[in-house]
Amino acid sequence: MSRYARAERQALADLLLARGPDAPTINEGWATRDLAAHLVLRERRPDAAGGILLPPLRGYAERVRRRLAARPYAELVAQVRRPPKWSPVSNPLTDELVNTMEFFIHHEDVRRAVPGWQPRDLAVGLQTALWKRAAPMARLALRRFPADLYVQAPGHGEVSVGRGGERLRVVGAPAELALFLSGRQRVARVQLDGPPEAARRLRAASLGM
């Protein structure tokens, strides 16, 4: 596994154990046990993992996830910590590409669910890796938003997207933009420059998968 994907995975596993199975997460309706079960399903149940993205399979995926969540919590976290090498999303060829963003975001889902959190001081290399994934995410997530949007990560790059109209800038570190674009607007520390109503709509928009 890559150093960033592996580091975020191990830090998340440590935090899941420290917080316990019933701690809150940013994901609505999910405690830490639910999040751990989601990650185990994603990596170890390819028969159900398609339901994460495909609505026709969502019911089956949710039933599998709930069964996983009923297992002993320490066992779930151990499986999060040590992924199977045969998994399509966690083998040595795909881990860096697929899991750096995934585990960073879910690590923050747990970190930022309690009062008093602060953004971490992340390595420049990790910020760069996150920007490489956040830029195409912006093009996908915001392509239909009714504004002329500029997503800017100072020192990393800029993406122009949207359907046109009022000009709105979204400015932040790559890590914060990744959270914003994945639907975590309420905990992402980004700056929105432009008409207040357009900014309000963007903060309330349904983004992410």
Tab-separated table of C-alpha atoms in Angstrom:
chain	number	residue	atom	x	y	z
A	1	MET	CA	0.000	0.000	0.000
A	2	SER	CA	1.099	3.569	-0.594
A	3	ARG	CA	2.353	5.586	2.311
A	4	TYR	CA	-0.609	8.028	2.304
A	5	ALA	CA	-3.345	5.445	1.851
A	6	ARG	CA	-1.743	3.218	4.468
A	7	ALA	CA	-1.194	6.073	6.934
A	8	GLU	CA	-4.800	7.284	6.674
A	9	ARG	CA	-6.081	3.722	7.004
A	10	GLN	CA	-4.052	3.034	10.144
A	11	ALA	CA	-4.943	6.401	11.698
A	12	LEU	CA	-8.639	5.771	11.043
A	13	ALA	CA	-8.448	2.280	12.554
A	14	ASP	CA	-6.742	3.705	15.645
A	15	LEU	CA	-9.405	6.384	15.984
A	16	LEU	CA	-12.259	3.907	15.505
A	17	LEU	CA	-10.908	1.849	18.394
A	18	ALA	CA	-10.333	4.907	20.560
A	19	ARG	CA	-13.847	6.296	19.996
A	20	GLY	CA	-15.644	2.974	20.326
A	21	PRO	CA	-18.508	1.434	18.309
A	22	ASP	CA	-21.237	3.979	19.063
A	23	ALA	CA	-19.417	7.281	18.519
A	24	PRO	CA	-20.871	9.793	16.041
A	25	THR	CA	-19.649	10.353	12.510
A	26	ILE	CA	-20.354	13.047	9.942
A	27	ASN	CA	-22.362	10.507	7.932
A	28	GLU	CA	-26.017	11.004	8.842
A	29	GLY	CA	-27.427	8.033	10.732
A	30	TRP	CA	-24.094	6.248	11.035
A	31	ALA	CA	-22.103	5.598	14.169
A	32	THR	CA	-18.506	4.410	14.019
A	33	ARG	CA	-19.678	0.788	13.852
A	34	ASP	CA	-21.676	1.576	10.694
A	35	LEU	CA	-18.738	3.299	9.040
A	36	ALA	CA	-16.418	0.390	9.801
A	37	ALA	CA	-18.963	-2.025	8.315
A	38	HIS	CA	-19.185	0.108	5.167
A	39	LEU	CA	-15.426	-0.087	4.689
A	40	VAL	CA	-15.365	-3.846	5.240
A	41	LEU	CA	-18.189	-4.303	2.729
A	42	ARG	CA	-16.416	-2.113	0.174
A	43	GLU	CA	-13.221	-4.162	0.320
A	44	ARG	CA	-14.393	-7.687	1.165
A	45	ARG	CA	-17.870	-8.070	-0.345
A	46	PRO	CA	-17.647	-7.381	-4.088
A	47	ASP	CA	-21.094	-8.976	-4.459
A	48	ALA	CA	-22.568	-6.082	-2.464
A	49	ALA	CA	-20.091	-3.241	-2.998
A	50	GLY	CA	-21.786	-2.194	-6.239
A	51	GLY	CA	-24.706	-0.978	-4.162
A	52	ILE	CA	-22.559	1.881	-2.868
A	53	LEU	CA	-22.950	3.519	-6.301
A	54	LEU	CA	-25.803	1.700	-8.064
A	55	PRO	CA	-29.335	2.372	-6.751
A	56	PRO	CA	-30.808	-1.001	-7.866
A	57	LEU	CA	-28.295	-2.801	-5.639
A	58	ARG	CA	-28.536	-0.437	-2.689
A	59	GLY	CA	-31.039	-2.445	-0.681
A	60	TYR	CA	-28.948	-5.605	-0.825
A	61	ALA	CA	-25.784	-3.678	0.027
A	62	GLU	CA	-27.460	-2.125	3.047
A	63	ARG	CA	-28.652	-5.503	4.321
A	64	VAL	CA	-25.116	-6.871	4.019
A	65	ARG	CA	-23.685	-3.796	5.737
A	66	ARG	CA	-26.059	-4.154	8.675
A	67	ARG	CA	-25.124	-7.804	9.113
A	68	LEU	CA	-21.468	-6.818	9.118
A	69	ALA	CA	-22.140	-4.052	11.637
A	70	ALA	CA	-23.604	-6.626	14.045
A	71	ARG	CA	-20.275	-8.447	14.256
A	72	PRO	CA	-17.814	-7.805	17.113
A	73	TYR	CA	-16.513	-4.275	16.716
A	74	ALA	CA	-12.851	-5.115	17.315
A	75	GLU	CA	-13.069	-7.709	14.540
A	76	LEU	CA	-14.520	-5.143	12.129
A	77	VAL	CA	-11.785	-2.628	12.875
A	78	ALA	CA	-9.110	-5.301	12.453
A	79	GLN	CA	-10.469	-5.979	8.971
A	80	VAL	CA	-10.423	-2.266	8.173
A	81	ARG	CA	-6.801	-2.131	9.301
A	82	ARG	CA	-5.656	-5.150	7.266
A	83	PRO	CA	-7.348	-5.242	3.839
A	84	PRO	CA	-7.283	-8.308	1.620
A	85	LYS	CA	-4.728	-8.122	-1.178
A	86	TRP	CA	-7.191	-9.744	-3.569
A	87	SER	CA	-9.707	-6.891	-3.260
A	88	PRO	CA	-10.239	-4.814	-6.428
A	89	VAL	CA	-9.967	-1.625	-4.352
A	90	SER	CA	-7.124	-2.448	-1.963
A	91	ASN	CA	-4.569	-4.481	-3.873
A	92	PRO	CA	-1.075	-3.017	-4.392
A	93	LEU	CA	-1.947	-1.774	-7.894
A	94	THR	CA	-5.073	0.168	-6.940
A	95	ASP	CA	-4.530	1.185	-3.334
A	96	GLU	CA	-2.891	4.569	-3.885
A	97	LEU	CA	-5.329	5.630	-6.578
A	98	VAL	CA	-8.507	4.463	-4.870
A	99	ASN	CA	-7.893	4.635	-1.130
A	100	THR	CA	-5.940	7.813	-0.373
A	101	MET	CA	-9.042	9.972	-0.796
A	102	GLU	CA	-11.414	7.337	0.607
A	103	PHE	CA	-9.587	6.887	3.894
A	104	PHE	CA	-8.725	10.557	4.317
A	105	ILE	CA	-12.409	11.483	4.032
A	106	HIS	CA	-13.626	8.743	6.360
A	107	HIS	CA	-10.885	9.578	8.868
A	108	GLU	CA	-12.240	13.126	8.916
A	109	ASP	CA	-15.818	11.804	9.142
A	110	VAL	CA	-14.886	10.520	12.586
A	111	ARG	CA	-12.492	13.315	13.622
A	112	ARG	CA	-14.898	16.143	12.797
A	113	ALA	CA	-17.991	14.619	14.367
A	114	VAL	CA	-17.128	15.863	17.862
A	115	PRO	CA	-16.727	19.433	19.138
A	116	GLY	CA	-13.308	21.032	19.270
A	117	TRP	CA	-11.781	19.470	16.166
A	118	GLN	CA	-9.219	21.358	14.127
A	119	PRO	CA	-7.866	20.668	10.633
A	120	ARG	CA	-4.698	18.609	10.642
A	121	ASP	CA	-1.378	19.981	9.416
A	122	LEU	CA	-1.059	17.658	6.419
A	123	ALA	CA	2.073	16.891	4.444
A	124	VAL	CA	2.413	18.751	1.151
A	125	GLY	CA	2.591	15.416	-0.638
A	126	LEU	CA	-0.755	14.345	0.771
A	127	GLN	CA	-2.343	17.671	-0.162
A	128	THR	CA	-1.003	17.229	-3.703
A	129	ALA	CA	-2.373	13.691	-3.890
A	130	LEU	CA	-5.769	14.904	-2.664
A	131	TRP	CA	-5.854	17.706	-5.244
A	132	LYS	CA	-5.237	15.196	-8.050
A	133	ARG	CA	-8.477	13.529	-6.994
A	134	ALA	CA	-10.430	16.633	-5.970
A	135	ALA	CA	-9.998	18.360	-9.348
A	136	PRO	CA	-11.835	15.677	-11.369
A	137	MET	CA	-14.326	15.355	-8.510
A	138	ALA	CA	-15.135	19.059	-8.907
A	139	ARG	CA	-15.763	18.627	-12.628
A	140	LEU	CA	-18.183	15.794	-11.917
A	141	ALA	CA	-19.934	17.081	-8.799
A	142	LEU	CA	-20.423	20.677	-9.958
A	143	ARG	CA	-20.963	20.273	-13.699
A	144	ARG	CA	-24.697	21.056	-13.454
A	145	PHE	CA	-24.544	23.742	-10.773
A	146	PRO	CA	-26.108	26.976	-12.106
A	147	ALA	CA	-23.126	29.299	-11.742
A	148	ASP	CA	-19.727	30.063	-13.228
A	149	LEU	CA	-17.626	28.261	-10.628
A	150	TYR	CA	-13.889	28.463	-9.983
A	151	VAL	CA	-12.570	25.848	-7.567
A	152	GLN	CA	-9.156	27.000	-6.378
A	153	ALA	CA	-6.524	25.294	-4.273
A	154	PRO	CA	-3.777	27.919	-3.846
A	155	GLY	CA	-0.424	26.472	-4.761
A	156	HIS	CA	-1.999	23.426	-6.417
A	157	GLY	CA	-4.353	24.489	-9.177
A	158	GLU	CA	-7.779	25.656	-10.293
A	159	VAL	CA	-10.793	24.094	-12.013
A	160	SER	CA	-13.483	26.001	-13.907
A	161	VAL	CA	-16.863	24.275	-13.926
A	162	GLY	CA	-20.618	24.862	-13.724
A	163	ARG	CA	-23.381	25.681	-16.200
A	164	GLY	CA	-22.652	29.378	-16.258
A	165	GLY	CA	-24.238	32.414	-14.654
A	166	GLU	CA	-23.118	34.231	-11.536
A	167	ARG	CA	-19.431	33.918	-10.741
A	168	LEU	CA	-18.557	32.053	-7.560
A	169	ARG	CA	-15.130	31.071	-6.268
A	170	VAL	CA	-14.573	28.115	-3.936
A	171	VAL	CA	-11.159	28.444	-2.291
A	172	GLY	CA	-9.460	26.076	0.118
A	173	ALA	CA	-6.706	23.581	0.731
A	174	PRO	CA	-7.084	20.369	-1.295
A	175	ALA	CA	-8.094	18.430	1.818
A	176	GLU	CA	-10.906	20.878	2.599
A	177	LEU	CA	-12.062	20.936	-1.021
A	178	ALA	CA	-12.149	17.131	-1.054
A	179	LEU	CA	-14.480	17.185	1.952
A	180	PHE	CA	-16.636	19.943	0.467
A	181	LEU	CA	-17.003	18.207	-2.892
A	182	SER	CA	-17.843	14.874	-1.283
A	183	GLY	CA	-20.898	16.374	0.418
A	184	ARG	CA	-19.329	17.400	3.730
A	185	GLN	CA	-19.848	21.130	3.175
A	186	ARG	CA	-20.827	21.816	6.779
A	187	VAL	CA	-17.443	20.717	8.137
A	188	ALA	CA	-15.206	21.794	5.232
A	189	ARG	CA	-13.252	24.978	5.827
A	190	VAL	CA	-13.452	26.640	2.429
A	191	GLN	CA	-14.061	30.224	1.425
A	192	LEU	CA	-16.905	31.072	-0.968
A	193	ASP	CA	-16.529	34.379	-2.799
A	194	GLY	CA	-19.517	35.581	-4.792
A	195	PRO	CA	-23.234	36.344	-4.498
A	196	PRO	CA	-24.508	35.255	-1.059
A	197	GLU	CA	-27.516	33.385	-2.443
A	198	ALA	CA	-25.384	31.362	-4.866
A	199	ALA	CA	-22.995	30.558	-2.020
A	200	ARG	CA	-25.903	29.452	0.180
A	201	ARG	CA	-27.234	27.145	-2.554
A	202	LEU	CA	-23.817	25.597	-3.053
A	203	ARG	CA	-23.379	24.938	0.659
A	204	ALA	CA	-26.763	23.208	0.709
A	205	ALA	CA	-26.367	21.309	-2.567
A	206	SER	CA	-26.313	17.521	-2.677
A	207	LEU	CA	-22.729	16.758	-3.697
A	208	GLY	CA	-20.692	13.593	-3.705
A	209	MET	CA	-21.860	10.100	-4.582
